[in-house]
């Protein structure tokens, strides 16, 4: 055991001491594993659910690594509820449909105080003489989910779907840290929950995670999500659990069911029990006995709304007593005992005075509407994003039009629609994307058939900060400490104008020390991080250049195929397309990048500092020109390993079956791709045949 763990878990330490004595006894190993798992679960709960960590991240990682080591040595002891099993899992082909234990209903809405009071009056009428207690909860803007636990262990996670039938997304749910994979019998007992139960709640993506993910996607030239709700709903249905694990989703629990019925007698107690059992329950939830108290909570929450780290679109009010809930029953699709008070969409009508282009941190050109200033939900709005040319087309907006503008949580205002009537006549000036970047006058790149337009100059002032952050990020050159604030500070001090400047910082030590918040130690650390990055392999450098459409995998393949940055730069579009994964659009984007003189100058400066040479990997030719599709679970190879084997033999692996597919490799439990292959007469082979083909 590495130093440090002793202080973290005395309990674990005791097991280790006794384990040393009883080295080969399997039950001792099981004890050690159990002790580690329970300690890790405790820290996960403290960190992710209660926001109150007791140990530092490295200490936590240390515990996790110890567990991973033990499990690697004793794979027979790995269980699905182990904390190590949150990340990973095999990609899936689709989700299995599952019927809910009890329908997941929706709620009726109230849009103003009058409608809310009318609902309260009706509740009191129907409830007879009973005293009413309401629970007021934030209406989290995400997607609802049902989690089934058996024997205290997470058995299944299912989306709402149509309310009666949802999709089994268990592998993705397992990656969410706010979902306990296993709950101790003693904890459940304390919470008063039997071992088999169901939890329902809302999956959300916090605003910070949403922003980070969208920035990352934009940096890679991928489409961004319109809002956190779409991001959460989209992510929970991603087929690759690894991707879900990298994004940050939280589950806020709001219902507890036992045997398909709400449990226990009061909803307020259900929330307490869920909290005790280790689920994340929104701490703002409040009990109210009068509609005035409910109204006060609605108003208070609206004030808080702007500052919350996640989006809410209203308040849900629920009758707490289950007995009263039963008396009130349901209307069609919604319970009478609950209502959603929806906050007003914060919108207003104003005139589009101009449409101008803004160059984002990634070089993407975004059309922005310049508006006649209008007061919406407490602030003056004078700009609104129009996202892209497709959106302008969809809205049909022209300069001079009157439009409806909406403002949500933390998101920039957006134009919802064009308004047209006597008082609001149509404008007539069409907007066109400029051919030159408005910031640096470089050429604007656009691939036919794609949505976005990009400035090709990596040194475009608007793009600068984004390119530096991308270059320094963990998955690229991994320069820890070089985040938003520092990059901004260095840029303002004139020390950082492009990515090559990062490597000149070591000669500017005095200037660095003169900056606020940078002491000897932090400068040393930063310079050491920068120095370390110089050793990173060619694929990281290629990725770091921030070429549109070149992500991790493409950068890797380019490095392997060409073996040096100079050869990538010299390659024609046709030669680039010899690389797997590089089609006409990617090759065009790579050529555009290297043809830009300013990018060439930057690369010349970088040459001195980072790795330009890689190891050329000669691929086999046995599968040259052959296209494969993988389906089902292979017995020996993971999907990644199979893909690599095919690619190493010169073949290509694609996601869907078409007439052009040469082989479909089918494992256990194959999906619809197998049917498609049969329908199109594509040859279906097994794992063994795949290996034989690859070996030539
Ligand atoms: S209760 C039958 N509570 O809002 C009860 N829903 O408009 C239905 N939501 O589908 C759900 N926060 O996705 C409930 N605290 C909360 C909620 C909440 C968000 C969502 C949920 C539901 C929709 C209903």
XYZ file of C-alpha atoms in Angstrom, residues 77-572:
496
model
C -14.388 -10.873 -7.248
C -15.462 -7.980 -9.509
C -19.173 -7.222 -9.089
C -21.326 -4.828 -11.132
C -21.879 -2.595 -8.099
C -18.167 -2.035 -7.485
C -17.180 1.661 -7.734
C -14.680 0.637 -10.421
C -17.526 -0.394 -12.693
C -18.935 3.090 -13.147
C -16.738 3.881 -16.094
C -16.624 1.839 -19.219
C -18.730 -0.952 -20.494
C -19.156 -1.939 -24.070
C -20.870 0.258 -26.611
C -24.397 -0.822 -27.362
C -26.402 -0.920 -30.514
C -29.672 0.293 -29.143
C -31.675 0.260 -25.971
C -34.107 -2.414 -24.865
C -37.656 -1.231 -24.233
C -38.965 -1.789 -20.713
C -42.381 -1.336 -19.157
C -42.571 0.864 -16.048
C -43.782 -0.633 -12.767
C -46.320 2.172 -12.745
C -46.743 4.794 -15.483
C -44.504 7.852 -15.291
C -47.068 10.591 -15.613
C -46.645 14.212 -16.493
C -48.006 17.200 -14.625
C -50.653 19.798 -15.308
C -49.260 23.313 -15.414
C -50.218 26.608 -13.771
C -48.885 29.753 -15.434
C -50.003 32.404 -12.954
C -51.118 32.957 -9.381
C -54.794 32.672 -10.274
C -54.401 29.217 -11.823
C -52.338 28.110 -8.860
C -54.987 29.285 -6.369
C -57.722 27.567 -8.386
C -55.775 24.308 -8.137
C -55.349 24.760 -4.362
C -59.089 25.386 -3.927
C -59.946 22.231 -5.852
C -57.435 20.157 -3.870
C -59.017 21.342 -0.612
C -62.537 20.668 -1.894
C -61.735 17.141 -3.002
C -59.657 16.337 0.061
C -62.564 17.061 2.379
C -61.627 18.033 5.861
C -58.070 16.885 5.809
C -55.389 19.408 6.632
C -53.227 19.862 3.565
C -49.465 19.798 3.584
C -47.679 20.597 0.335
C -44.105 19.851 -0.653
C -42.663 22.498 -2.993
C -39.781 21.344 -5.177
C -37.676 22.887 -7.900
C -38.788 21.767 -11.312
C -35.404 20.729 -12.592
C -35.054 21.136 -16.338
C -33.857 17.720 -17.443
C -35.306 14.336 -18.152
C -37.004 11.933 -15.762
C -35.614 8.510 -15.023
C -36.710 5.438 -13.025
C -34.121 3.412 -11.098
C -34.938 -0.046 -9.790
C -32.987 -1.438 -6.839
C -33.003 -5.114 -5.875
C -31.441 -6.180 -2.603
C -30.087 -2.646 -2.224
C -28.222 -2.828 -5.549
C -28.975 -0.830 -8.654
C -30.629 -3.283 -11.039
C -31.964 -1.081 -13.813
C -32.279 2.499 -15.018
C -35.066 3.311 -17.466
C -35.970 6.537 -19.289
C -39.504 7.881 -19.116
C -40.165 7.107 -22.775
C -43.879 7.492 -23.497
C -44.664 7.180 -19.774
C -45.615 3.498 -19.961
C -42.598 2.093 -21.767
C -39.100 3.512 -21.525
C -35.620 2.462 -22.570
C -33.165 0.522 -20.445
C -30.159 2.840 -20.009
C -28.614 1.059 -17.020
C -25.034 1.042 -18.337
C -25.179 4.808 -18.742
C -26.843 5.365 -15.376
C -24.033 3.414 -13.707
C -21.581 6.119 -14.758
C -23.465 8.816 -12.803
C -21.806 9.501 -9.476
C -24.994 10.754 -7.834
C -26.580 7.329 -8.349
C -25.578 4.854 -5.628
C -24.722 1.472 -7.176
C -25.160 -0.316 -3.891
C -26.592 0.752 -0.559
C -25.680 -0.942 2.702
C -28.488 -2.878 4.369
C -27.888 -0.868 7.559
C -28.233 2.434 5.695
C -31.461 1.316 4.034
C -32.780 0.198 7.380
C -31.961 3.589 8.873
C -33.789 5.221 5.975
C -36.744 2.885 6.497
C -36.559 1.601 2.930
C -36.914 -2.111 2.101
C -34.173 -3.738 -0.047
C -36.327 -3.733 -3.225
C -37.522 -0.309 -4.277
C -37.685 2.204 -7.105
C -36.450 5.774 -7.237
C -37.614 8.338 -9.757
C -35.922 11.603 -10.383
C -34.568 14.085 -12.872
C -31.298 13.720 -14.758
C -29.752 17.097 -15.373
C -26.527 18.514 -16.694
C -25.242 21.347 -14.467
C -24.613 24.618 -16.308
C -20.835 24.527 -15.824
C -20.625 20.999 -17.252
C -22.896 22.012 -20.114
C -20.684 24.945 -20.962
C -17.509 22.876 -20.741
C -18.944 20.166 -22.953
C -20.196 22.611 -25.568
C -16.841 24.441 -25.622
C -15.079 21.111 -26.123
C -17.441 20.098 -28.883
C -17.089 23.439 -30.614
C -13.285 23.118 -30.395
C -13.554 19.813 -32.208
C -15.889 21.250 -34.795
C -18.856 19.218 -33.517
C -22.426 20.471 -33.238
C -23.214 22.021 -29.857
C -26.313 21.318 -27.733
C -28.925 24.069 -27.580
C -29.530 23.839 -23.817
C -28.692 21.696 -20.764
C -31.958 19.770 -21.046
C -31.195 18.571 -24.581
C -27.663 17.803 -23.480
C -28.873 15.661 -20.556
C -31.532 13.897 -22.621
C -29.076 13.334 -25.471
C -26.316 12.083 -23.202
C -28.402 9.541 -21.303
C -29.193 7.930 -24.650
C -25.624 7.869 -25.964
C -24.716 4.302 -26.900
C -21.178 4.455 -25.552
C -21.053 4.480 -21.744
C -17.475 5.829 -21.916
C -18.756 9.044 -23.443
C -21.499 9.327 -20.835
C -18.898 8.847 -18.095
C -16.889 11.799 -19.410
C -19.869 14.125 -19.347
C -21.304 15.222 -16.061
C -24.884 14.204 -15.354
C -26.558 14.441 -11.945
C -29.668 12.707 -10.714
C -31.961 14.540 -8.294
C -34.341 12.050 -6.678
C -37.996 13.043 -6.161
C -40.062 9.857 -5.795
C -39.699 6.630 -3.884
C -41.823 3.605 -4.812
C -42.166 0.225 -3.167
C -44.158 -2.485 -4.969
C -45.142 0.052 -7.602
C -46.706 2.384 -4.981
C -45.476 5.669 -3.566
C -43.853 5.145 -0.191
C -44.017 5.807 2.830
C -47.141 7.716 3.998
C -45.893 11.219 3.343
C -43.975 12.512 0.353
C -41.941 14.776 2.672
C -40.755 11.630 4.492
C -39.963 9.907 1.200
C -37.581 12.761 0.349
C -35.922 12.484 3.766
C -35.583 8.708 3.373
C -34.037 9.128 -0.083
C -31.545 11.592 1.328
C -30.647 9.225 4.172
C -30.193 6.375 1.704
C -27.574 8.449 -0.134
C -29.486 9.933 -3.053
C -29.142 13.556 -4.055
C -32.341 15.339 -3.090
C -32.667 19.040 -3.795
C -31.954 20.851 -0.531
C -34.259 23.743 -1.446
C -37.390 21.581 -1.147
C -39.829 23.091 1.353
C -43.016 22.068 3.122
C -45.935 24.562 3.039
C -49.395 24.422 4.551
C -51.020 27.430 2.864
C -51.081 28.596 -0.737
C -49.580 31.899 0.447
C -46.522 30.013 1.656
C -46.358 28.193 -1.667
C -46.558 31.504 -3.528
C -43.821 33.001 -1.367
C -41.578 30.025 -2.159
C -42.278 30.393 -5.891
C -41.228 34.044 -5.748
C -38.174 33.419 -3.626
C -37.015 30.648 -5.949
C -37.500 32.905 -8.974
C -35.087 35.392 -7.434
C -32.569 32.600 -6.896
C -33.061 31.179 -10.349
C -30.386 33.209 -12.101
C -27.727 32.159 -9.636
C -28.426 28.436 -9.486
C -25.767 26.121 -10.942
C -28.474 24.310 -12.960
C -31.614 25.311 -14.823
C -35.104 25.138 -13.381
C -38.234 26.004 -15.318
C -40.704 26.152 -12.464
C -41.799 24.760 -9.121
C -43.569 21.436 -8.591
C -46.090 21.396 -5.767
C -47.154 17.998 -4.424
C -49.684 17.029 -1.766
C -47.546 15.301 0.834
C -50.005 12.775 2.311
C -50.267 9.592 0.238
C -53.753 9.019 1.603
C -54.911 12.409 0.343
C -53.131 11.709 -2.952
C -55.264 8.589 -3.303
C -58.448 10.506 -2.580
C -57.565 13.087 -5.226
C -56.581 10.575 -7.904
C -55.775 11.384 -11.522
C -57.190 13.199 -14.516
C -56.198 11.571 -17.790
C -52.431 11.714 -17.788
C -51.711 13.787 -14.687
C -52.271 13.498 -10.935
C -54.715 15.953 -9.328
C -52.466 16.034 -6.266
C -49.567 17.800 -7.971
C -49.050 20.757 -10.260
C -46.148 22.424 -12.025
C -46.020 26.181 -11.667
C -44.153 27.284 -14.784
C -42.089 30.449 -14.715
C -42.874 32.844 -17.504
C -40.721 32.316 -20.534
C -38.691 35.444 -20.261
C -39.390 36.933 -23.643
C -40.012 40.230 -25.374
C -40.572 41.677 -28.841
C -38.052 43.972 -30.452
C -36.510 45.011 -33.766
C -33.451 43.503 -35.443
C -31.326 46.553 -36.258
C -28.465 44.593 -37.735
C -27.001 41.121 -38.021
C -23.289 40.894 -37.385
C -20.841 38.076 -37.142
C -19.051 37.147 -33.947
C -15.936 34.997 -34.039
C -15.895 32.534 -31.171
C -12.999 31.044 -29.289
C -12.866 28.156 -31.709
C -12.872 30.290 -34.832
C -16.522 29.576 -35.500
C -18.498 32.438 -36.979
C -21.820 32.989 -35.241
C -24.408 35.415 -36.590
C -25.709 37.682 -33.846
C -28.807 39.883 -33.998
C -28.204 43.465 -32.818
C -31.480 44.469 -31.259
C -33.259 47.627 -30.300
C -32.657 47.356 -26.532
C -35.564 45.671 -24.758
C -36.158 44.967 -21.051
C -36.702 41.231 -20.399
C -36.889 39.575 -16.977
C -34.856 42.200 -15.173
C -32.152 42.949 -17.748
C -31.769 44.902 -20.935
C -31.184 42.713 -23.938
C -29.518 44.210 -26.985
C -28.005 41.133 -28.671
C -29.330 37.664 -29.335
C -27.653 34.731 -30.964
C -28.919 33.409 -34.260
C -26.698 30.315 -33.950
C -25.977 29.624 -37.621
C -27.159 30.025 -41.193
C -29.590 27.105 -40.870
C -31.283 28.830 -37.961
C -31.509 32.100 -39.919
C -33.123 30.134 -42.732
C -35.516 28.375 -40.377
C -36.578 31.666 -38.767
C -36.616 33.461 -42.111
C -35.270 36.510 -40.305
C -34.069 39.605 -42.169
C -32.513 42.838 -40.958
C -35.342 45.202 -40.017
C -37.681 42.409 -38.846
C -39.425 42.406 -35.472
C -38.689 39.280 -33.481
C -39.584 37.523 -30.256
C -36.519 37.124 -28.034
C -36.304 34.639 -25.162
C -33.903 34.550 -22.248
C -33.320 31.348 -20.274
C -31.206 30.718 -17.129
C -27.609 31.414 -17.928
C -27.953 31.033 -21.650
C -27.498 33.925 -24.074
C -30.776 35.353 -25.352
C -32.087 33.768 -28.520
C -34.434 34.769 -31.288
C -37.514 32.541 -31.197
C -39.524 33.739 -34.164
C -40.256 36.600 -36.497
C -43.312 38.636 -35.496
C -45.402 40.125 -38.284
C -48.498 42.351 -38.006
C -49.588 45.932 -38.661
C -47.365 47.398 -35.984
C -44.498 45.111 -36.824
C -43.813 45.217 -40.585
C -41.241 42.902 -42.162
C -37.663 43.985 -42.786
C -36.121 43.431 -46.181
C -32.357 43.166 -45.908
C -31.005 39.644 -46.169
C -27.949 38.589 -44.223
C -24.995 36.843 -45.916
C -22.004 35.243 -44.236
C -18.879 37.306 -44.968
C -16.117 35.735 -47.074
C -13.426 37.256 -44.830
C -13.165 36.996 -41.076
C -14.384 40.293 -39.555
C -11.633 40.085 -36.919
C -8.514 39.334 -38.957
C -9.602 39.433 -42.582
C -8.468 35.825 -43.224
C -10.476 33.535 -45.425
C -13.640 31.975 -44.045
C -13.946 28.225 -44.509
C -17.201 26.461 -45.184
C -17.740 22.904 -46.325
C -20.694 22.459 -48.624
C -23.489 20.664 -46.799
C -22.266 21.580 -43.322
C -23.743 24.158 -41.026
C -20.829 26.128 -39.660
C -18.381 28.690 -41.043
C -14.872 29.019 -39.643
C -12.039 31.522 -39.719
C -9.024 29.553 -40.999
C -6.419 31.640 -39.179
C -5.310 29.917 -36.004
C -3.875 33.233 -34.785
C -7.051 35.180 -35.296
C -7.216 37.401 -32.177
C -10.720 36.183 -31.408
C -9.596 32.605 -31.671
C -6.456 32.988 -29.701
C -7.600 32.244 -26.213
C -9.613 29.241 -27.358
C -6.703 27.759 -29.278
C -4.358 28.173 -26.335
C -6.816 26.585 -23.908
C -7.395 23.702 -26.288
C -3.651 23.210 -26.794
C -2.983 23.229 -23.041
C -5.962 21.037 -22.055
C -5.501 17.702 -20.350
C -6.248 15.483 -23.326
C -3.978 17.543 -25.582
C -0.655 18.917 -24.225
C -1.723 18.493 -20.611
C -0.281 21.743 -19.235
C -1.900 21.832 -15.837
C -2.628 25.270 -14.450
C -2.975 26.898 -17.845
C -6.691 27.572 -17.532
C -8.993 30.406 -18.493
C -7.819 32.881 -15.860
C -4.091 32.445 -16.461
C -4.372 32.517 -20.250
C -6.353 35.708 -19.976
C -3.803 37.250 -17.645
C -0.841 36.236 -19.823
C -2.554 37.512 -22.927
C -3.310 40.868 -21.337
C 0.300 41.175 -20.200
C 1.351 40.617 -23.817
C 3.192 37.394 -22.961
C 1.016 35.027 -24.938
C -0.054 35.745 -28.477
C -0.127 32.231 -29.867
C 0.516 28.636 -28.825
C 4.222 28.847 -29.672
C 4.569 31.664 -27.118
C 3.845 29.123 -24.377
C 7.349 27.790 -24.907
C 8.998 31.212 -24.702
C 7.627 31.793 -21.192
C 10.659 30.163 -19.592
C 12.770 33.108 -20.803
C 10.302 35.560 -19.278
C 10.468 34.392 -15.702
C 10.824 37.895 -14.277
C 7.812 39.140 -16.164
C 5.800 36.159 -14.962
C 6.775 36.822 -11.361
C 5.645 40.406 -11.720
C 2.102 39.216 -12.409
C -0.521 39.157 -9.735
C -1.143 35.763 -8.103
C 2.012 34.227 -9.610
C 4.645 33.401 -7.012
C 7.966 31.514 -7.313
C 6.304 28.184 -6.702
C 3.453 28.565 -9.157
C 5.822 29.849 -11.852
C 8.121 26.867 -11.273
C 5.191 24.491 -11.503
C 3.886 26.095 -14.649
C 7.271 26.043 -16.372
C 7.764 22.403 -15.363
C 4.367 21.515 -16.809
C 5.267 23.308 -20.040
C 8.606 21.529 -20.221
C 6.899 18.143 -19.722
C 4.499 18.802 -22.551
C 7.412 18.955 -24.982
C 7.865 15.215 -24.678
C 4.345 14.380 -25.754
C 3.971 12.419 -28.972
C 3.198 13.792 -32.420
C -0.516 12.949 -32.309
C -0.983 15.337 -29.387
C 0.724 18.117 -31.320
C -1.481 17.504 -34.354
C -4.547 17.524 -32.112
C -3.279 20.659 -30.386
C -3.216 22.655 -33.622
C -7.000 22.738 -33.422
C -7.696 21.813 -37.032
C -11.418 21.748 -37.581
C -12.783 18.168 -37.690
C -9.523 16.644 -36.466
C -10.230 14.993 -33.116
C -8.156 12.565 -31.053
C -8.617 9.533 -33.268
C -7.943 11.310 -36.553
C -4.839 12.964 -35.094
C -3.582 9.540 -34.031
C -4.188 8.011 -37.437
C -2.511 10.927 -39.209
C 0.559 10.622 -36.973
C 0.803 6.880 -37.572
C 0.247 7.081 -41.300
C 2.637 9.919 -42.085
C 5.132 9.602 -39.249
C 5.941 13.321 -39.174
C 4.191 16.654 -39.139
C 6.084 17.752 -42.243
C 4.684 14.825 -44.189
C 1.156 15.553 -43.027
C 1.637 19.142 -44.183
C 2.921 18.061 -47.580
C 0.168 15.525 -48.220
C -2.391 16.263 -50.914
